[in-house]
CSV table of C-alpha atoms and ligand atoms in Angstrom, one decimal:
chain,number,residue,atom,x,y,z
A,1,THR,CA,-13.2,18.1,-21.5
A,2,ALA,CA,-13.4,19.4,-17.9
A,3,ALA,CA,-17.0,18.1,-17.8
A,4,GLU,CA,-15.8,14.5,-18.1
A,5,LEU,CA,-13.8,15.0,-15.0
A,6,LYS,CA,-16.9,15.7,-12.8
A,7,PRO,CA,-18.4,12.2,-12.6
A,8,ILE,CA,-14.9,10.8,-12.1
A,9,GLN,CA,-14.1,13.1,-9.2
A,10,LYS,CA,-17.5,12.3,-7.7
A,11,TRP,CA,-16.8,8.6,-7.9
A,12,ILE,CA,-13.3,8.9,-6.5
A,13,ASN,CA,-14.5,11.1,-3.6
A,14,SER,CA,-17.3,8.6,-2.7
A,15,HIS,CA,-14.8,5.7,-2.7
A,16,ARG,CA,-11.9,7.4,-1.0
A,17,ALA,CA,-10.8,5.8,2.3
A,18,PRO,CA,-10.1,8.3,5.2
A,19,ALA,CA,-6.7,8.2,6.7
A,20,ASN,CA,-6.1,6.1,9.8
A,21,VAL,CA,-5.4,8.5,12.7
A,22,LYS,CA,-2.9,6.0,14.0
A,23,TYR,CA,-0.7,6.5,11.0
A,24,TYR,CA,-1.5,9.9,9.6
A,25,GLY,CA,1.6,12.1,9.4
A,26,VAL,CA,3.7,9.8,11.5
A,27,GLU,CA,6.5,9.9,8.8
A,28,LYS,CA,6.1,13.6,8.0
A,29,GLY,CA,9.2,15.2,6.5
A,30,LYS,CA,11.2,11.9,6.2
A,31,ASN,CA,13.1,10.8,3.2
A,32,VAL,CA,11.3,8.2,1.1
A,33,PHE,CA,13.0,5.3,-0.7
A,34,VAL,CA,10.9,3.4,-3.2
A,35,PHE,CA,12.9,0.2,-3.8
A,36,HIS,CA,11.5,-1.5,-7.0
A,37,LEU,CA,12.4,-5.2,-7.1
A,38,GLU,CA,12.3,-6.3,-10.7
A,39,SER,CA,10.1,-9.3,-11.4
A,40,PHE,CA,10.0,-10.3,-7.7
A,41,GLN,CA,7.1,-12.4,-6.6
A,42,GLN,CA,5.6,-12.9,-3.1
A,43,PHE,CA,6.2,-16.7,-3.2
A,44,LEU,CA,10.0,-16.1,-3.0
A,45,ILE,CA,9.6,-14.7,0.6
A,46,ASP,CA,10.7,-17.4,3.0
A,47,TYR,CA,11.0,-19.8,0.1
A,48,LYS,CA,13.8,-22.4,0.3
A,49,VAL,CA,15.7,-24.5,-2.2
A,50,ASN,CA,17.5,-27.5,-0.8
A,51,GLY,CA,16.8,-26.0,2.7
A,52,LYS,CA,18.5,-22.7,1.8
A,53,GLU,CA,16.6,-19.4,1.9
A,54,VAL,CA,16.5,-17.8,-1.6
A,55,THR,CA,16.3,-14.2,-0.1
A,56,PRO,CA,17.5,-14.1,3.5
A,57,ASN,CA,17.9,-10.3,3.5
A,58,LEU,CA,14.5,-9.6,2.1
A,59,ASN,CA,13.0,-12.2,4.5
A,60,ALA,CA,14.7,-10.4,7.5
A,61,PHE,CA,13.4,-7.1,6.2
A,62,TYR,CA,9.9,-8.5,5.7
A,63,HIS,CA,9.8,-9.8,9.3
A,64,ASP,CA,11.6,-6.9,10.9
A,65,GLN,CA,9.8,-5.4,13.9
A,66,HIS,CA,9.6,-2.0,12.1
A,67,THR,CA,8.3,-3.3,8.8
A,68,ILE,CA,4.6,-3.5,7.9
A,69,SER,CA,4.5,-6.3,5.3
A,70,PHE,CA,1.4,-7.0,3.2
A,71,ASP,CA,0.9,-10.6,2.3
A,72,ASN,CA,-2.2,-10.1,0.1
A,73,PHE,CA,-0.8,-7.5,-2.2
A,74,TYR,CA,-1.1,-8.0,-5.9
A,75,ASN,CA,0.6,-6.6,-9.0
A,76,GLN,CA,-1.9,-4.9,-11.3
A,77,VAL,CA,0.2,-4.4,-14.4
A,78,GLY,CA,-0.9,-5.0,-17.9
A,79,GLN,CA,1.3,-5.1,-21.0
A,80,GLY,CA,3.2,-2.1,-19.7
A,81,LYS,CA,4.9,-4.3,-17.1
A,82,THR,CA,7.5,-2.1,-15.2
A,83,SER,CA,6.1,1.1,-16.7
A,84,ASP,CA,2.6,0.2,-15.5
A,85,ALA,CA,3.9,-0.4,-12.0
A,86,GLU,CA,5.6,3.0,-12.1
A,87,THR,CA,2.5,4.7,-13.4
A,88,MET,CA,0.5,3.2,-10.5
A,89,LEU,CA,3.0,3.9,-7.8
A,90,ASP,CA,3.8,7.5,-8.8
A,91,ASN,CA,0.2,8.5,-9.8
A,92,SER,CA,-2.3,6.0,-8.5
A,93,LEU,CA,-3.5,5.7,-12.1
A,94,PHE,CA,-3.7,2.4,-13.9
A,95,GLY,CA,-1.7,1.5,-17.0
A,96,LEU,CA,-3.7,0.9,-20.2
A,97,PRO,CA,-5.7,-2.1,-21.3
A,98,SER,CA,-2.9,-2.6,-23.9
A,99,GLY,CA,0.4,-1.0,-24.5
A,100,SER,CA,2.2,1.3,-22.1
A,101,ALA,CA,0.7,4.6,-20.7
A,102,MET,CA,4.2,6.0,-20.1
A,103,VAL,CA,5.1,5.4,-23.8
A,104,LYS,CA,1.8,6.6,-25.2
A,105,TYR,CA,0.9,9.5,-22.9
A,106,GLY,CA,4.0,10.1,-20.7
A,107,THR,CA,5.4,13.0,-22.8
A,108,SER,CA,2.3,15.0,-23.5
A,109,ASN,CA,-0.1,14.4,-20.7
A,110,THR,CA,-0.6,16.6,-17.6
A,111,PHE,CA,-0.1,14.6,-14.4
A,112,GLN,CA,-0.3,15.5,-10.7
A,113,SER,CA,2.2,12.8,-9.7
A,114,GLY,CA,3.6,12.0,-6.2
A,115,PRO,CA,7.1,13.2,-7.1
A,116,ALA,CA,5.7,16.5,-8.4
A,117,ILE,CA,3.5,17.1,-5.3
A,118,LEU,CA,6.4,16.2,-3.0
A,119,SER,CA,8.9,18.5,-4.8
A,120,GLN,CA,6.4,21.4,-4.4
A,121,MET,CA,6.5,20.6,-0.7
A,122,GLY,CA,10.3,20.9,-0.6
A,123,TYR,CA,11.3,17.3,-1.5
A,124,THR,CA,14.1,16.6,-3.9
A,125,THR,CA,12.9,13.8,-6.2
A,126,ALA,CA,15.2,11.3,-8.0
A,127,ALA,CA,14.8,8.1,-10.0
A,128,PHE,CA,17.6,5.6,-10.5
A,129,HIS,CA,17.7,2.9,-13.2
A,130,GLY,CA,20.6,1.5,-15.2
A,131,ASP,CA,18.9,1.1,-18.5
A,132,VAL,CA,18.9,3.6,-21.3
A,133,PRO,CA,16.8,6.7,-20.4
A,134,SER,CA,14.5,6.2,-23.3
A,135,PHE,CA,13.3,2.8,-22.2
A,136,TRP,CA,9.6,3.0,-21.4
A,137,ASN,CA,9.9,6.7,-22.4
A,138,ARG,CA,11.2,7.4,-18.9
A,139,ASN,CA,13.3,10.4,-19.8
A,140,ASN,CA,10.2,12.3,-21.1
A,141,THR,CA,7.6,10.9,-18.7
A,142,TYR,CA,9.7,11.7,-15.6
A,143,LYS,CA,9.6,15.4,-16.6
A,144,SER,CA,5.8,15.1,-16.6
A,145,TRP,CA,6.0,13.5,-13.2
A,146,GLY,CA,8.3,16.1,-11.6
A,147,TYR,CA,11.5,14.1,-11.1
A,148,ASP,CA,14.3,16.6,-10.4
A,149,TYR,CA,16.9,13.9,-11.3
A,150,PHE,CA,17.0,10.7,-13.3
A,151,PHE,CA,20.2,8.7,-13.0
A,152,SER,CA,20.2,6.3,-16.0
A,153,LYS,CA,22.8,4.2,-18.0
A,154,ASP,CA,25.4,7.0,-18.6
A,155,PHE,CA,25.7,7.5,-14.8
A,156,TYR,CA,26.8,3.9,-14.3
A,157,PRO,CA,30.0,3.3,-16.4
A,158,ASN,CA,31.3,0.7,-13.9
A,159,SER,CA,28.4,-1.6,-14.7
A,160,LEU,CA,29.1,-1.4,-18.4
A,161,LYS,CA,32.2,-3.5,-17.8
A,162,ALA,CA,30.0,-6.2,-16.2
A,163,ASP,CA,28.9,-9.3,-18.1
A,164,TYR,CA,26.9,-7.6,-20.7
A,165,ASN,CA,24.6,-10.5,-21.4
A,166,VAL,CA,23.2,-10.5,-17.8
A,167,GLY,CA,20.1,-8.6,-16.7
A,168,TYR,CA,20.1,-5.9,-19.4
A,169,GLY,CA,23.8,-5.4,-18.9
A,170,MET,CA,23.3,-4.1,-15.4
A,171,LEU,CA,24.5,-5.9,-12.3
A,172,ASP,CA,22.4,-4.6,-9.4
A,173,LYS,CA,25.3,-4.8,-6.9
A,174,ILE,CA,27.3,-2.3,-9.0
A,175,PHE,CA,24.2,-0.2,-9.8
A,176,LEU,CA,23.3,0.1,-6.1
A,177,LYS,CA,26.8,0.8,-5.0
A,178,ASP,CA,27.1,3.6,-7.6
A,179,SER,CA,23.6,4.9,-6.8
A,180,ALA,CA,24.6,5.3,-3.2
A,181,LYS,CA,27.2,8.0,-4.2
A,182,TYR,CA,24.5,10.0,-5.9
A,183,ILE,CA,21.9,9.5,-3.1
A,184,GLN,CA,24.5,10.9,-0.6
A,185,GLN,CA,24.5,14.2,-2.6
A,186,LEU,CA,20.7,14.6,-2.6
A,187,PRO,CA,19.4,17.5,-0.5
A,188,GLN,CA,17.0,16.1,2.1
A,189,PRO,CA,14.2,15.3,2.4
A,190,PHE,CA,14.2,13.3,-0.9
A,191,TYR,CA,12.0,10.8,-2.7
A,192,ALA,CA,14.3,8.3,-4.3
A,193,LYS,CA,12.9,5.6,-6.6
A,194,ILE,CA,15.5,2.8,-7.2
A,195,ILE,CA,14.7,0.3,-10.0
A,196,THR,CA,16.7,-2.9,-10.1
A,197,VAL,CA,17.0,-5.1,-13.2
A,198,THR,CA,19.3,-8.1,-13.0
A,199,ASN,CA,16.4,-10.4,-11.9
A,200,HIS,CA,14.8,-10.1,-15.3
A,201,TYR,CA,13.5,-12.6,-17.8
A,202,PRO,CA,15.1,-14.9,-19.0
A,203,TYR,CA,17.2,-14.8,-15.8
A,204,GLU,CA,20.6,-15.2,-17.4
A,205,THR,CA,23.3,-15.9,-14.8
A,206,ASN,CA,27.1,-15.3,-14.8
A,207,LYS,CA,29.6,-17.3,-12.8
A,208,GLU,CA,29.2,-15.3,-9.6
A,209,ILE,CA,25.4,-15.5,-9.7
A,210,SER,CA,25.2,-19.3,-10.5
A,211,ASN,CA,27.9,-20.1,-7.9
A,212,GLN,CA,26.1,-18.3,-5.1
A,213,PHE,CA,22.8,-20.3,-5.2
A,214,PRO,CA,21.5,-23.6,-6.7
A,215,ALA,CA,19.0,-23.6,-9.6
A,216,THR,CA,15.7,-25.3,-9.2
A,217,THR,CA,15.2,-28.5,-11.1
A,218,THR,CA,11.9,-28.2,-12.9
A,219,GLY,CA,13.7,-28.7,-16.2
A,220,ASP,CA,12.3,-25.4,-17.5
A,221,LYS,CA,15.4,-23.4,-18.2
A,222,THR,CA,14.0,-19.9,-17.8
A,223,VAL,CA,12.3,-20.9,-14.5
A,224,ASP,CA,15.2,-22.7,-13.0
A,225,HIS,CA,17.6,-19.7,-12.9
A,226,TYR,CA,14.9,-17.4,-11.4
A,227,VAL,CA,15.9,-18.3,-7.8
A,228,GLN,CA,19.5,-17.6,-8.7
A,229,THR,CA,19.0,-14.1,-10.0
A,230,ALA,CA,16.5,-13.5,-7.2
A,231,HIS,CA,19.2,-14.5,-4.7
A,232,TYR,CA,21.6,-12.2,-6.4
A,233,LEU,CA,19.1,-9.3,-6.1
A,234,ASP,CA,18.6,-10.2,-2.5
A,235,THR,CA,22.4,-10.0,-1.8
A,236,ALA,CA,22.5,-6.6,-3.6
A,237,PHE,CA,19.6,-5.4,-1.5
A,238,GLY,CA,21.3,-6.6,1.7
A,239,GLU,CA,24.5,-4.6,0.8
A,240,PHE,CA,22.4,-1.5,0.0
A,241,LEU,CA,20.6,-1.9,3.4
A,242,SER,CA,23.9,-2.0,5.3
A,243,TRP,CA,25.0,1.1,3.5
A,244,LEU,CA,21.7,2.8,4.5
A,245,LYS,CA,22.4,1.9,8.1
A,246,THR,CA,26.0,3.2,8.1
A,247,SER,CA,25.0,6.4,6.3
A,248,GLY,CA,22.3,7.1,8.9
A,249,LEU,CA,19.6,7.2,6.2
A,250,TYR,CA,18.0,4.0,7.5
A,251,ASN,CA,16.6,5.7,10.6
A,252,ASN,CA,15.4,8.9,9.0
A,253,SER,CA,13.7,7.5,6.0
A,254,VAL,CA,10.6,5.6,5.0
A,255,ILE,CA,11.6,2.6,3.0
A,256,TYR,CA,9.1,1.1,0.6
A,257,VAL,CA,10.1,-2.2,-1.0
A,258,TYR,CA,7.8,-3.9,-3.6
A,259,GLY,CA,7.9,-6.4,-6.5
A,260,ASP,CA,6.7,-4.8,-9.7
A,261,HIS,CA,5.1,-7.8,-11.3
A,262,TYR,CA,5.3,-11.6,-11.8
A,263,GLY,CA,8.7,-13.1,-12.8
A,264,ILE,CA,7.3,-16.4,-14.1
A,265,SER,CA,4.4,-16.1,-16.5
A,266,GLU,CA,1.3,-18.3,-16.7
A,267,ASN,CA,3.0,-20.1,-19.7
A,268,HIS,CA,5.1,-22.2,-17.3
A,269,GLN,CA,2.3,-24.0,-15.4
A,270,GLN,CA,4.2,-27.3,-15.1
A,271,ALA,CA,7.2,-25.6,-13.6
A,272,ILE,CA,5.0,-23.4,-11.3
A,273,ALA,CA,3.3,-26.5,-10.0
A,274,GLN,CA,6.7,-28.0,-9.1
A,275,LEU,CA,7.9,-24.8,-7.5
A,276,LEU,CA,4.7,-24.7,-5.4
A,277,LYS,CA,5.0,-28.5,-4.7
A,278,LYS,CA,1.5,-29.2,-6.2
A,279,SER,CA,0.5,-31.9,-8.6
A,280,GLU,CA,-1.3,-29.4,-10.8
A,281,ILE,CA,-2.3,-25.8,-10.5
A,282,THR,CA,-5.6,-24.0,-11.0
A,283,ASN,CA,-6.5,-20.5,-11.9
A,284,TYR,CA,-6.8,-19.9,-8.2
A,285,ASP,CA,-3.1,-20.8,-7.8
A,286,LEU,CA,-2.3,-18.6,-10.7
A,287,ALA,CA,-4.1,-15.7,-9.0
A,288,GLN,CA,-2.1,-16.2,-5.8
A,289,PHE,CA,1.0,-16.3,-8.0
A,290,GLN,CA,0.3,-12.7,-8.9
A,291,LYS,CA,1.1,-11.5,-5.4
A,292,VAL,CA,4.2,-9.4,-5.0
A,293,PRO,CA,5.7,-8.2,-1.7
A,294,PHE,CA,4.9,-4.7,-0.4
A,295,MET,CA,6.8,-3.6,2.7
A,296,VAL,CA,6.8,-0.3,4.5
A,297,HIS,CA,9.7,0.2,6.9
A,298,ALA,CA,10.3,3.1,9.3
A,299,SER,CA,12.2,3.2,12.6
A,300,ASN,CA,9.0,4.5,14.4
A,301,LEU,CA,6.6,2.0,12.8
A,302,GLN,CA,5.3,-0.9,14.7
A,303,GLY,CA,5.8,-3.7,12.2
A,304,GLY,CA,3.8,-6.9,11.5
A,305,ILE,CA,2.2,-8.8,8.7
A,306,ASN,CA,-0.9,-7.0,7.3
A,307,HIS,CA,-3.4,-9.2,5.6
A,308,THR,CA,-5.3,-6.4,3.9
A,309,TYR,CA,-6.1,-7.1,0.2
A,310,GLY,CA,-4.6,-4.4,-1.9
A,311,GLY,CA,-2.3,-3.6,-4.9
A,312,GLU,CA,0.0,-1.2,-6.6
A,313,ILE,CA,-2.7,1.4,-7.2
A,314,ASP,CA,-3.0,1.9,-3.4
A,315,VAL,CA,0.6,2.7,-2.7
A,316,LEU,CA,0.5,6.5,-3.3
A,317,PRO,CA,-2.5,7.3,-1.1
A,318,THR,CA,-0.9,5.2,1.6
A,319,LEU,CA,2.3,7.2,1.3
A,320,PHE,CA,0.5,10.5,1.4
A,321,ASP,CA,-1.3,9.6,4.6
A,322,LEU,CA,1.9,8.4,6.2
A,323,LEU,CA,3.6,11.7,5.2
A,324,GLY,CA,0.6,13.8,6.3
A,325,ILE,CA,0.0,15.1,2.8
A,326,PRO,CA,-3.7,16.0,2.4
A,327,SER,CA,-5.2,13.9,-0.4
A,328,ASN,CA,-8.9,14.6,-0.1
A,329,ASP,CA,-9.1,16.1,-3.6
A,330,THR,CA,-6.6,14.2,-5.6
A,331,ILE,CA,-7.5,12.2,-8.7
A,332,GLN,CA,-6.0,9.0,-7.4
A,333,PHE,CA,-7.8,5.7,-7.9
A,334,GLY,CA,-6.2,3.8,-5.0
A,335,ASN,CA,-7.2,3.5,-1.3
A,336,ASP,CA,-4.9,4.0,1.7
A,337,LEU,CA,-4.0,0.4,2.7
A,338,LEU,CA,-3.7,1.4,6.3
A,339,SER,CA,-7.1,3.0,6.4
A,340,THR,CA,-9.6,1.1,8.6
A,341,SER,CA,-12.1,1.5,5.7
A,342,HIS,CA,-9.7,0.5,2.9
A,343,ARG,CA,-11.8,-1.1,0.2
A,344,GLN,CA,-10.4,-4.6,-0.2
A,345,ILE,CA,-11.1,-5.0,-4.0
A,346,VAL,CA,-8.0,-5.6,-6.1
A,347,SER,CA,-8.7,-4.8,-9.8
A,348,PHE,CA,-6.6,-6.6,-12.3
A,349,ARG,CA,-6.0,-4.9,-15.6
A,350,ASN,CA,-8.1,-7.4,-17.6
A,351,GLY,CA,-11.2,-7.0,-15.3
A,352,ASP,CA,-10.4,-10.0,-13.1
A,353,PHE,CA,-10.2,-9.3,-9.4
A,354,ALA,CA,-9.2,-10.4,-5.9
A,355,THR,CA,-11.1,-9.8,-2.6
A,356,PRO,CA,-11.0,-11.6,0.7
A,357,THR,CA,-14.2,-13.4,-0.4
A,358,VAL,CA,-13.9,-14.2,-4.2
A,359,ILE,CA,-11.0,-14.4,-6.7
A,360,LYS,CA,-11.8,-14.0,-10.3
A,361,MET,CA,-9.0,-15.2,-12.5
A,362,ASN,CA,-9.1,-15.8,-16.3
A,363,GLY,CA,-12.9,-15.5,-16.0
A,364,THR,CA,-13.3,-18.3,-13.4
A,365,TYR,CA,-14.4,-17.7,-9.8
A,366,TRP,CA,-13.0,-19.2,-6.6
A,367,HIS,CA,-13.6,-19.0,-2.8
A,368,THR,CA,-10.6,-16.9,-1.6
A,369,ALA,CA,-10.4,-18.7,1.8
A,370,THR,CA,-10.7,-22.3,0.5
A,371,GLY,CA,-9.6,-22.2,-3.1
A,372,LYS,CA,-12.8,-24.0,-4.0
A,373,ALA,CA,-14.2,-23.3,-7.5
A,374,ILE,CA,-17.5,-21.3,-7.7
A,375,LYS,CA,-19.8,-22.0,-10.6
A,376,TYR,CA,-21.4,-18.6,-11.2
A,377,LYS,CA,-24.7,-20.0,-12.6
A,378,ASP,CA,-25.1,-22.4,-9.6
A,379,ALA,CA,-24.0,-19.8,-7.0
A,380,SER,CA,-26.4,-18.4,-4.3
A,381,LYS,CA,-28.3,-15.2,-5.0
A,382,SER,CA,-26.1,-13.3,-2.5
A,383,MET,CA,-22.9,-14.7,-4.0
A,384,LYS,CA,-24.1,-13.6,-7.4
A,385,ALA,CA,-25.0,-10.2,-6.1
A,386,TYR,CA,-21.5,-9.9,-4.4
A,387,ILE,CA,-19.7,-10.9,-7.6
A,388,ASP,CA,-21.8,-8.5,-9.7
A,389,ALA,CA,-21.2,-5.6,-7.4
A,390,THR,CA,-17.5,-6.3,-7.3
A,391,GLN,CA,-17.3,-6.5,-11.0
A,392,ARG,CA,-19.2,-3.2,-11.4
A,393,TYR,CA,-16.7,-1.5,-9.1
A,394,VAL,CA,-13.7,-3.0,-10.9
A,395,ASP,CA,-15.0,-2.0,-14.4
A,396,GLN,CA,-15.8,1.5,-13.3
A,397,GLN,CA,-12.5,2.0,-11.6
A,398,LEU,CA,-10.6,0.8,-14.7
A,399,ASP,CA,-12.8,2.7,-17.1
A,400,TYR,CA,-12.5,6.0,-15.3
A,401,SER,CA,-8.7,5.6,-14.9
A,402,ASP,CA,-8.5,5.0,-18.7
A,403,GLU,CA,-10.6,8.1,-19.3
A,404,VAL,CA,-8.3,10.3,-17.2
A,405,VAL,CA,-5.2,8.9,-19.1
A,406,THR,CA,-6.5,8.7,-22.7
A,407,GLY,CA,-8.4,12.0,-22.4
A,408,ASP,CA,-5.6,13.8,-20.6
A,409,LEU,CA,-8.2,15.0,-18.2
A,410,LEU,CA,-5.8,16.3,-15.5
A,411,ARG,CA,-5.0,19.3,-17.7
A,412,PHE,CA,-8.5,20.5,-16.7
A,413,TYR,CA,-8.0,19.9,-13.0
A,414,HIS,CA,-6.6,23.1,-11.4
A,415,ARG,CA,-5.8,22.9,-7.7
A,416,SER,CA,-4.8,25.9,-5.7
A,417,ASP,CA,-2.0,24.0,-4.0
A,418,PHE,CA,-0.4,22.6,-7.2
A,419,LYS,CA,1.6,24.5,-9.7
A,420,THR,CA,1.6,23.1,-13.3
A,421,LEU,CA,5.0,21.7,-14.2
A,422,VAL,CA,7.3,23.4,-16.8
A,423,LYS,CA,8.7,20.2,-18.4
A,424,LYS,CA,11.5,22.0,-20.3
A,425,ASP,CA,13.0,23.0,-16.9
A,426,TYR,CA,14.0,19.4,-16.3
A,427,ASN,CA,17.3,18.1,-17.7
A,428,TYR,CA,18.6,14.6,-17.0
A,429,THR,CA,21.7,14.4,-19.2
A,430,LEU,CA,25.1,13.7,-17.5
A,431,LYS,CA,26.8,16.8,-18.9
A,432,ASP,CA,24.2,19.1,-17.4
A,433,SER,CA,24.1,17.4,-14.1
B,1,LIG,C1,13.5,-1.9,-18.5
B,1,LIG,C2,13.4,-2.6,-17.1
B,1,LIG,C3,12.6,-3.8,-17.2
B,1,LIG,O1,14.2,-0.6,-18.4
B,1,LIG,O2,12.8,-1.7,-16.2
B,1,LIG,O3,11.3,-3.5,-17.7
B,1,LIG,P1,10.1,-4.6,-17.8
B,1,LIG,O4,10.6,-5.5,-18.9
B,1,LIG,O5,10.1,-5.4,-16.5
B,1,LIG,O6,8.9,-3.9,-18.1
B,2,LIG,MN1,9.6,-5.2,-14.5
């Protein structure tokens, strides 16, 4: 009921981070690209195999003078994987403790999503992904999130001729080339979310992909091809970026690039140790392995590596501040990453967390700076107090987010500046487009 929303609103308002005057509205009215790198982890940035950079294009973008790159940014997905990343990035709501929020609640719930708010401010909103539209219930959920357009499998006939057994039958190079044609027709300003897929478990390769880059030699066959499909994704990204430059969109857009979640799961610890050149790995290393890149590029941004601790839940409030969209009364659980008072507590979906002081991973505690283990029962009083306070924040944030999603509480939250969406007005089929 609406009454349940009150304490949640109070909690969010008391934890909201005020915008940084240095960044507020500096990207107002610009196009926004949200470039979703499937299964792309932070360790790939500047990583080399036999002296060769796996991802030279993404490395260059990461170090570009106009890109702010976060190197303590974590994925916060649960079982919903890509769909959890999308739920966080488009709503600043967490996925669920189990299952997928898009699948369970995407069709029927009321949302006040980023795309919906942007479209009510004159933006055209579009999502691009080569899989079938029903995967993760996107075709229904996107209508609840206010996407004007959703370009899915039927819009990419060229890719169907590709090697079907690779990356969900979708080669990112073809997908991105064909997407460019659709992007060119979007009225500006637009919000375009582009979701790649070739770099997806179990990282099958075709001749082109395996000839372009050497596999690693851990002996674990799903791990060893990961750098090859990641390299292929990077090449595709590089081609897309050059198109953005020639089309002029590069300079009048904000370009977000992020990895949605880990590519190599915790079940491959031996192989991970070899990739990280360590004799053995601890839960501390596994926590670091949950980092994904998050980069914000705009021609008028002063770039640099930003060490702030944050995660996917924080992306939307950060975008709103950059675009100068007031968000002092939204039900969003994240904090603007560029705010000087951004709260550096990264909640993982299972209640673990990362802060600049302590990492909690699989129930074990570690000093973030040194990687040294912390035995909770032997810890100092102040350390115990810090851990307990952090845990209370994490649990409350996750619980309230779950309440909003499972209770569909946004249907009770009427804002004067937001019109409720009429879902039947949206139609994504090819013939009607
Ligand atoms: C499915 C693709 C991959 O359409 O986005 O999803 P994932 O398996 O990463 O959740
Ligand atoms: Mn994914």
